[in-house]
Amino acid sequence: MRAIAVGAFRADPALVEIPKPEPEAGEVRVRIEYAALNPTDWQTAQGAPDDGPAPRVFPVVIGVDFAGRVDMIGSGENRFRVGDQVFGRVARPNATGCGTYCDYVSVPQDSAITVVPPGLPLRAAAALPSAGMTAAQILETSVVRGHESLLVIGAAGGVGSYLTQLASARDIRVIAAVRGPEHGRMTELGAAVTLDLTDRPLEAAVRERCPDGVDALVDLVSTDPDAFAAHAALVRPGGIALTTRGIAAEAALPADVTGIDFRLEPTPVLLDVLAAGAAEGVLRVPIDIELPLEKAPQALDRNRTGGARGKTVIVL
Ligand SMILES: NC(=O)c1ccc[n+]([C@@H]2O[C@H](COP(=O)([O-])OP(=O)(O)OC[C@H]3O[C@@H](n4cnc5c(N)ncnc54)[C@H](OP(=O)(O)O)[C@@H]3O)[C@@H](O)[C@H]2O)c1
């Protein structure tokens, strides 16, 4: 089968032919029709993903998000049938290099995989798992309740586009910090305020809008603990500062602000909730770019340099 893979960390991802995986007991094999790009994909190719340990077996097939049809069932109990339309996110256990930028993937039937509901195109389903579950789980775990303010730094990308929608649907006042003229798009997604950081520095813009500080910060971009700490200083006493980049523990945060190092724990239930919202049209799936498998290496390069406006979907 075709796959985009690396033979060593920091090698350039390339199109290769590898054997089709056979489903083991309790697994389903999925004929992938769409995969979606996440920063963890190029981070994994570099050997340092934000969201967990790097795989240890090469070649490493890039990608975690997928949508397609079940084409084979492993032995034993299974909640899926051949032909089911499914989507999900593969776990990246240390020992395997399995990914989703490829024609087939085998996944445990009890992992983060679920049936695509009627009315949701596979293409849209593929764009939900990592970014959608991250946004939903950030809201679940970060004690941001209604009528509060949430500052999202990096709000124009995959996670930010879902988080803005899900938070504003809960009456949370989203302050979307972006780079570029994204006011119209972020307002449509539910942002109460959009701050273009190419216009003026974040600190001054936030202080002007929220003189007493924001209730919560979700920083999707800072990799420098000092930058994260400076952003956390915009949070009111008793509030929270969450990062998806694994740097909260190293940051000198204000004593009265709770730091959270977020790490996604994917579940099929979260997938079901997101898929239902997308099928009903209450959750918009922000697909920015669609391209064929062989263009995936260039798309990974592009994402690494920034500029994401929603999701990139790869067609198998
Ligand atoms: N820990 C976990 O479990 C977990 C889970 C999911 C995601 N993550 C991490 O969270 C991060 C975001 O994920 P994503 O899927 O949303 O990525 P994405 O789709 O690539 O979006 C990132 C966004 O950040 C913007 N950005 C970059 N630098 C910025 C800056 N200084 N100020 C404002 N905006 C900036 C980018 O646009 P511009 O370049 O145009 O500004 C882009 O819109 C990634 O690093 C990912 O690895 C971690």
GROMACS .gro file of C-alpha atoms and ligand atoms in nm:
model
  364
    1MET     CA    1   0.000   0.000   0.000
    2ARG     CA    2   0.101   0.365  -0.036
    3ALA     CA    3   0.220   0.551   0.273
    4ILE     CA    4   0.392   0.875   0.365
    5ALA     CA    5   0.664   0.772   0.605
    6VAL     CA    6   1.005   0.854   0.748
    7GLY     CA    7   1.285   0.600   0.783
    8ALA     CA    8   1.451   0.799   1.064
    9PHE     CA    9   1.367   1.100   1.277
   10ARG     CA   10   1.435   1.431   1.102
   11ALA     CA   11   1.432   1.261   0.760
   12ASP     CA   12   1.200   1.413   0.499
   13PRO     CA   13   0.861   1.235   0.484
   14ALA     CA   14   0.828   1.056   0.149
   15LEU     CA   15   0.585   0.837  -0.044
   16VAL     CA   16   0.678   0.468   0.000
   17GLU     CA   17   0.522   0.123  -0.057
   18ILE     CA   18   0.478  -0.090   0.255
   19PRO     CA   19   0.277  -0.407   0.329
   20LYS     CA   20  -0.092  -0.375   0.420
   21PRO     CA   21  -0.143  -0.429   0.793
   22GLU     CA   22  -0.338  -0.742   0.895
   23PRO     CA   23  -0.592  -0.678   1.171
   24GLU     CA   24  -0.503  -0.862   1.492
   25ALA     CA   25  -0.755  -0.999   1.742
   26GLY     CA   26  -0.990  -0.723   1.852
   27GLU     CA   27  -0.884  -0.490   1.570
   28VAL     CA   28  -1.053  -0.354   1.260
   29ARG     CA   29  -0.873  -0.270   0.940
   30VAL     CA   30  -0.990   0.053   0.779
   31ARG     CA   31  -0.953   0.142   0.412
   32ILE     CA   32  -0.868   0.509   0.464
   33GLU     CA   33  -1.036   0.759   0.233
   34TYR     CA   34  -0.928   1.079   0.410
   35ALA     CA   35  -0.663   1.168   0.665
   36ALA     CA   36  -0.621   1.509   0.830
   37LEU     CA   37  -0.301   1.695   0.906
   38ASN     CA   38  -0.205   1.794   1.260
   39PRO     CA   39   0.117   1.954   1.385
   40THR     CA   40   0.186   1.631   1.576
   41ASP     CA   41   0.248   1.471   1.234
   42TRP     CA   42   0.559   1.672   1.149
   43GLN     CA   43   0.657   1.682   1.516
   44THR     CA   44   0.652   1.301   1.513
   45ALA     CA   45   0.867   1.295   1.199
   46GLN     CA   46   1.113   1.509   1.394
   47GLY     CA   47   1.095   1.273   1.693
   48ALA     CA   48   0.936   1.515   1.942
   49PRO     CA   49   0.554   1.526   1.933
   50ASP     CA   50   0.374   1.762   2.174
   51ASP     CA   51   0.114   1.500   2.260
   52GLY     CA   52   0.307   1.191   2.363
   53PRO     CA   53   0.612   0.976   2.314
   54ALA     CA   54   0.760   0.927   1.967
   55PRO     CA   55   0.724   0.584   1.804
   56ARG     CA   56   1.025   0.354   1.815
   57VAL     CA   57   0.976   0.139   1.507
   58PHE     CA   58   1.071   0.256   1.156
   59PRO     CA   59   0.943   0.330   0.905
   60VAL     CA   60   0.709   0.563   1.092
   61VAL     CA   61   0.395   0.623   0.889
   62ILE     CA   62   0.287   0.983   0.947
   63GLY     CA   63  -0.061   1.084   1.063
   64VAL     CA   64  -0.311   1.007   1.337
   65ASP     CA   65  -0.655   1.118   1.208
   66PHE     CA   66  -0.849   0.909   0.958
   67ALA     CA   67  -1.191   0.840   0.805
   68GLY     CA   68  -1.281   0.549   0.581
   69ARG     CA   69  -1.456   0.211   0.568
   70VAL     CA   70  -1.395  -0.103   0.768
   71ASP     CA   71  -1.265  -0.360   0.520
   72MET     CA   72  -1.156  -0.645   0.750
   73ILE     CA   73  -1.226  -0.753   1.108
   74GLY     CA   74  -0.976  -0.930   1.334
   75SER     CA   75  -1.075  -1.238   1.533
   76GLY     CA   76  -1.276  -1.210   1.856
   77GLU     CA   77  -1.543  -0.968   1.974
   78ASN     CA   78  -1.592  -0.660   1.760
   79ARG     CA   79  -1.843  -0.376   1.761
   80PHE     CA   80  -1.784  -0.296   1.390
   81ARG     CA   81  -1.885  -0.470   1.068
   82VAL     CA   82  -1.717  -0.477   0.727
   83GLY     CA   83  -1.844  -0.177   0.529
   84ASP     CA   84  -1.905   0.050   0.831
   85GLN     CA   85  -1.802   0.410   0.767
   86VAL     CA   86  -1.576   0.501   1.058
   87PHE     CA   87  -1.340   0.775   1.171
   88GLY     CA   88  -1.101   0.825   1.456
   89ARG     CA   89  -0.750   0.881   1.581
   90VAL     CA   90  -0.485   0.615   1.607
   91ALA     CA   91  -0.293   0.593   1.930
   92ARG     CA   92   0.078   0.601   1.880
   93PRO     CA   93   0.199   0.329   2.110
   94ASN     CA   94   0.576   0.344   2.154
   95ALA     CA   95   0.632   0.017   1.983
   96THR     CA   96   0.464   0.081   1.649
   97GLY     CA   97   0.503   0.323   1.365
   98CYS     CA   98   0.145   0.299   1.243
   99GLY     CA   99  -0.009   0.613   1.102
  100THR     CA  100  -0.287   0.728   0.873
  101TYR     CA  101  -0.124   0.890   0.568
  102CYS     CA  102  -0.164   0.553   0.399
  103ASP     CA  103  -0.424   0.329   0.235
  104TYR     CA  104  -0.502   0.100   0.532
  105VAL     CA  105  -0.468   0.113   0.909
  106SER     CA  106  -0.552  -0.149   1.173
  107VAL     CA  107  -0.685  -0.014   1.501
  108PRO     CA  108  -0.822  -0.172   1.820
  109GLN     CA  109  -1.202  -0.175   1.807
  110ASP     CA  110  -1.216  -0.033   2.162
  111SER     CA  111  -0.990   0.266   2.085
  112ALA     CA  112  -1.082   0.616   1.959
  113ILE     CA  113  -1.277   0.500   1.654
  114THR     CA  114  -1.649   0.529   1.593
  115VAL     CA  115  -1.915   0.509   1.323
  116VAL     CA  116  -1.970   0.819   1.108
  117PRO     CA  117  -2.330   0.935   1.165
  118PRO     CA  118  -2.567   0.983   0.870
  119GLY     CA  119  -2.529   1.324   0.713
  120LEU     CA  120  -2.161   1.369   0.797
  121PRO     CA  121  -1.931   1.335   0.493
  122LEU     CA  122  -1.618   1.123   0.551
  123ARG     CA  123  -1.407   1.421   0.448
  124ALA     CA  124  -1.549   1.629   0.734
  125ALA     CA  125  -1.527   1.337   0.979
  126ALA     CA  126  -1.152   1.306   0.908
  127ALA     CA  127  -1.100   1.669   1.008
  128LEU     CA  128  -1.255   1.624   1.352
  129PRO     CA  129  -1.057   1.386   1.573
  130SER     CA  130  -0.737   1.547   1.705
  131ALA     CA  131  -0.827   1.914   1.689
  132GLY     CA  132  -1.193   1.861   1.781
  133MET     CA  133  -1.126   1.629   2.074
  134THR     CA  134  -0.851   1.860   2.200
  135ALA     CA  135  -1.088   2.157   2.197
  136ALA     CA  136  -1.368   1.960   2.364
  137GLN     CA  137  -1.139   1.811   2.628
  138ILE     CA  138  -0.978   2.147   2.705
  139LEU     CA  139  -1.326   2.279   2.783
  140GLU     CA  140  -1.413   1.970   2.990
  141THR     CA  141  -1.098   1.981   3.197
  142SER     CA  142  -1.030   2.349   3.237
  143VAL     CA  143  -1.319   2.454   3.454
  144VAL     CA  144  -1.408   2.736   3.218
  145ARG     CA  145  -1.779   2.782   3.283
  146GLY     CA  146  -2.037   3.005   3.118
  147HIS     CA  147  -2.014   3.385   3.099
  148GLU     CA  148  -1.642   3.387   3.153
  149SER     CA  149  -1.363   3.508   2.933
  150LEU     CA  150  -1.121   3.280   2.752
  151LEU     CA  151  -0.813   3.408   2.570
  152VAL     CA  152  -0.706   3.168   2.292
  153ILE     CA  153  -0.363   3.230   2.141
  154GLY     CA  154  -0.335   3.068   1.796
  155ALA     CA  155  -0.712   3.068   1.755
  156ALA     CA  156  -0.716   3.056   1.373
  157GLY     CA  157  -0.579   2.700   1.345
  158GLY     CA  158  -0.740   2.360   1.387
  159VAL     CA  159  -0.777   2.345   1.765
  160GLY     CA  160  -0.853   2.718   1.791
  161SER     CA  161  -1.128   2.705   1.529
  162TYR     CA  162  -1.308   2.427   1.718
  163LEU     CA  163  -1.238   2.572   2.062
  164THR     CA  164  -1.379   2.911   1.963
  165GLN     CA  165  -1.701   2.747   1.845
  166LEU     CA  166  -1.743   2.509   2.141
  167ALA     CA  167  -1.661   2.776   2.402
  168SER     CA  168  -1.885   3.044   2.254
  169ALA     CA  169  -2.168   2.788   2.239
  170ARG     CA  170  -2.133   2.768   2.619
  171ASP     CA  171  -2.159   3.146   2.651
  172ILE     CA  172  -1.790   3.184   2.717
  173ARG     CA  173  -1.654   3.515   2.587
  174VAL     CA  174  -1.376   3.410   2.350
  175ILE     CA  175  -1.091   3.651   2.284
  176ALA     CA  176  -0.921   3.510   1.976
  177ALA     CA  177  -0.556   3.608   1.933
  178VAL     CA  178  -0.441   3.552   1.574
  179ARG     CA  179  -0.191   3.683   1.324
  180GLY     CA  180  -0.351   3.851   1.027
  181PRO     CA  181  -0.691   3.989   0.922
  182GLU     CA  182  -0.905   3.705   1.060
  183HIS     CA  183  -1.169   3.915   1.232
  184GLY     CA  184  -1.456   3.812   1.001
  185ARG     CA  185  -1.378   3.442   1.012
  186MET     CA  186  -1.324   3.431   1.389
  187THR     CA  187  -1.646   3.628   1.452
  188GLU     CA  188  -1.837   3.375   1.241
  189LEU     CA  189  -1.691   3.098   1.454
  190GLY     CA  190  -1.818   3.277   1.766
  191ALA     CA  191  -1.528   3.492   1.890
  192ALA     CA  192  -1.644   3.798   2.086
  193VAL     CA  193  -1.314   3.977   2.019
  194THR     CA  194  -1.041   3.911   1.762
  195LEU     CA  195  -0.694   4.050   1.827
  196ASP     CA  196  -0.457   4.070   1.531
  197LEU     CA  197  -0.113   4.035   1.683
  198THR     CA  198   0.050   4.177   1.371
  199ASP     CA  199  -0.124   4.508   1.458
  200ARG     CA  200  -0.026   4.544   1.821
  201PRO     CA  201   0.126   4.349   2.108
  202LEU     CA  202  -0.095   4.095   2.285
  203GLU     CA  203  -0.048   4.233   2.635
  204ALA     CA  204  -0.167   4.588   2.553
  205ALA     CA  205  -0.460   4.463   2.345
  206VAL     CA  206  -0.584   4.227   2.617
  207ARG     CA  207  -0.540   4.479   2.899
  208GLU     CA  208  -0.748   4.730   2.703
  209ARG     CA  209  -1.034   4.480   2.658
  210CYS     CA  210  -1.010   4.305   2.996
  211PRO     CA  211  -0.847   4.540   3.251
  212ASP     CA  212  -0.903   4.288   3.533
  213GLY     CA  213  -0.755   4.001   3.333
  214VAL     CA  214  -0.911   3.704   3.156
  215ASP     CA  215  -1.058   3.407   3.342
  216ALA     CA  216  -0.863   3.153   3.139
  217LEU     CA  217  -0.584   3.135   2.884
  218VAL     CA  218  -0.535   2.860   2.626
  219ASP     CA  219  -0.195   2.907   2.464
  220LEU     CA  220  -0.163   2.689   2.153
  221VAL     CA  221   0.159   2.842   2.022
  222SER     CA  222   0.420   2.937   2.286
  223THR     CA  223   0.713   2.697   2.312
  224ASP     CA  224   0.914   2.927   2.538
  225PRO     CA  225   0.817   2.898   2.908
  226ASP     CA  226   0.890   3.270   2.961
  227ALA     CA  227   0.650   3.367   2.682
  228PHE     CA  228   0.383   3.140   2.833
  229ALA     CA  229   0.443   3.295   3.178
  230ALA     CA  230   0.405   3.645   3.029
  231HIS     CA  231   0.072   3.540   2.874
  232ALA     CA  232  -0.036   3.382   3.204
  233ALA     CA  233   0.016   3.723   3.369
  234LEU     CA  234  -0.294   3.832   3.172
  235VAL     CA  235  -0.506   3.586   3.372
  236ARG     CA  236  -0.694   3.717   3.675
  237PRO     CA  237  -0.606   3.580   4.019
  238GLY     CA  238  -0.767   3.239   4.063
  239GLY     CA  239  -0.784   3.175   3.687
  240ILE     CA  240  -0.611   2.914   3.475
  241ALA     CA  241  -0.340   2.911   3.210
  242LEU     CA  242  -0.333   2.604   2.985
  243THR     CA  243  -0.075   2.512   2.722
  244THR     CA  244  -0.087   2.235   2.461
  245ARG     CA  245   0.291   2.260   2.415
  246GLY     CA  246   0.402   2.088   2.736
  247ILE     CA  247   0.578   2.385   2.897
  248ALA     CA  248   0.357   2.479   3.196
  249ALA     CA  249   0.571   2.290   3.446
  250GLU     CA  250   0.883   2.487   3.342
  251ALA     CA  251   0.712   2.829   3.339
  252ALA     CA  252   0.733   3.075   3.630
  253LEU     CA  253   0.359   3.142   3.646
  254PRO     CA  254   0.196   3.397   3.876
  255ALA     CA  255   0.136   3.225   4.213
  256ASP     CA  256  -0.241   3.269   4.196
  257VAL     CA  257  -0.281   3.125   3.843
  258THR     CA  258  -0.316   2.748   3.792
  259GLY     CA  259  -0.100   2.615   3.511
  260ILE     CA  260  -0.215   2.314   3.309
  261ASP     CA  261  -0.007   2.102   3.073
  262PHE     CA  262  -0.281   1.963   2.853
  263ARG     CA  263  -0.241   1.617   2.703
  264LEU     CA  264  -0.521   1.478   2.485
  265GLU     CA  265  -0.683   1.152   2.595
  266PRO     CA  266  -0.888   1.044   2.294
  267THR     CA  267  -1.216   0.857   2.347
  268PRO     CA  268  -1.488   0.728   2.114
  269VAL     CA  269  -1.748   0.914   2.322
  270LEU     CA  270  -1.583   1.248   2.243
  271LEU     CA  271  -1.578   1.151   1.875
  272ASP     CA  272  -1.950   1.074   1.887
  273VAL     CA  273  -2.031   1.410   2.046
  274LEU     CA  274  -1.828   1.602   1.788
  275ALA     CA  275  -1.968   1.401   1.497
  276ALA     CA  276  -2.325   1.460   1.615
  277GLY     CA  277  -2.260   1.835   1.637
  278ALA     CA  278  -2.104   1.841   1.290
  279ALA     CA  279  -2.381   1.627   1.137
  280GLU     CA  280  -2.646   1.858   1.285
  281GLY     CA  281  -2.460   2.161   1.155
  282VAL     CA  282  -2.403   2.319   1.495
  283LEU     CA  283  -2.028   2.253   1.475
  284ARG     CA  284  -1.863   2.383   1.162
  285VAL     CA  285  -1.577   2.172   1.025
  286PRO     CA  286  -1.327   2.431   0.906
  287ILE     CA  287  -1.154   2.262   0.612
  288ASP     CA  288  -0.898   2.498   0.464
  289ILE     CA  289  -0.703   2.282   0.217
  290GLU     CA  290  -0.763   1.945   0.050
  291LEU     CA  291  -0.483   1.766  -0.135
  292PRO     CA  292  -0.379   1.421  -0.260
  293LEU     CA  293  -0.152   1.189  -0.061
  294GLU     CA  294   0.157   1.261  -0.268
  295LYS     CA  295   0.136   1.633  -0.177
  296ALA     CA  296   0.130   1.558   0.198
  297PRO     CA  297   0.507   1.619   0.249
  298GLN     CA  298   0.472   1.976   0.117
  299ALA     CA  299   0.163   2.027   0.336
  300LEU     CA  300   0.359   1.915   0.644
  301ASP     CA  301   0.635   2.165   0.557
  302ARG     CA  302   0.379   2.441   0.514
  303ASN     CA  303   0.209   2.368   0.846
  304ARG     CA  304   0.545   2.377   1.025
  305THR     CA  305   0.599   2.733   0.911
  306GLY     CA  306   0.254   2.843   1.036
  307GLY     CA  307  -0.043   2.999   0.864
  308ALA     CA  308  -0.305   2.725   0.929
  309ARG     CA  309  -0.663   2.848   0.889
  310GLY     CA  310  -0.856   2.541   0.999
  311LYS     CA  311  -0.781   2.190   0.876
  312THR     CA  312  -0.583   2.037   0.591
  313VAL     CA  313  -0.740   1.715   0.459
  314ILE     CA  314  -0.549   1.450   0.264
  315VAL     CA  315  -0.735   1.242   0.008
  316LEU     CA  316  -0.626   0.877  -0.024
  317LIG     N1  317  -0.071   1.832   2.397
  317LIG     C1  318  -0.167   1.781   2.321
  317LIG     O1  319  -0.229   1.680   2.354
  317LIG     C2  320  -0.200   1.853   2.194
  317LIG     C3  321  -0.319   1.822   2.127
  317LIG     C4  322  -0.349   1.895   2.011
  317LIG     C5  323  -0.263   1.995   1.966
  317LIG     N2  324  -0.148   2.017   2.032
  317LIG     C6  325  -0.056   2.123   1.987
  317LIG     O2  326  -0.126   2.247   1.987
  317LIG     C7  327  -0.075   2.330   1.883
  317LIG     C8  328  -0.190   2.384   1.799
  317LIG     O3  329  -0.251   2.278   1.728
  317LIG     P1  330  -0.340   2.306   1.599
  317LIG     O4  331  -0.386   2.174   1.551
  317LIG     O5  332  -0.439   2.413   1.630
  317LIG     O6  333  -0.229   2.366   1.498
  317LIG     P2  334  -0.253   2.445   1.361
  317LIG     O7  335  -0.380   2.401   1.299
  317LIG     O8  336  -0.128   2.435   1.284
  317LIG     O9  337  -0.276   2.597   1.408
  317LIG     C9  338  -0.179   2.672   1.474
  317LIG    C10  339  -0.223   2.819   1.460
  317LIG    O10  340  -0.142   2.903   1.542
  317LIG    C11  341  -0.119   3.024   1.470
  317LIG     N3  342  -0.001   3.089   1.528
  317LIG    C12  343   0.127   3.049   1.521
  317LIG     N4  344   0.205   3.133   1.590
  317LIG    C13  345   0.123   3.230   1.640
  317LIG    C14  346   0.142   3.343   1.722
  317LIG     N5  347   0.263   3.376   1.768
  317LIG     N6  348   0.035   3.417   1.756
  317LIG    C15  349  -0.089   3.385   1.715
  317LIG     N7  350  -0.115   3.277   1.637
  317LIG    C16  351  -0.008   3.201   1.600
  317LIG    C17  352  -0.102   2.977   1.326
  317LIG    O11  353  -0.130   3.077   1.228
  317LIG     P3  354  -0.022   3.191   1.189
  317LIG    O12  355   0.110   3.120   1.170
  317LIG    O13  356  -0.075   3.252   1.061
  317LIG    O14  357  -0.022   3.286   1.301
  317LIG    C18  358  -0.213   2.872   1.318
  317LIG    O15  359  -0.336   2.932   1.281
  317LIG    C19  360   0.023   2.243   1.803
  317LIG    O16  361   0.154   2.272   1.841
  317LIG    C20  362  -0.011   2.102   1.844
  317LIG    O17  363   0.100   2.013   1.838
  317LIG    C21  364  -0.114   1.948   2.145
   0.00000   0.00000   0.00000
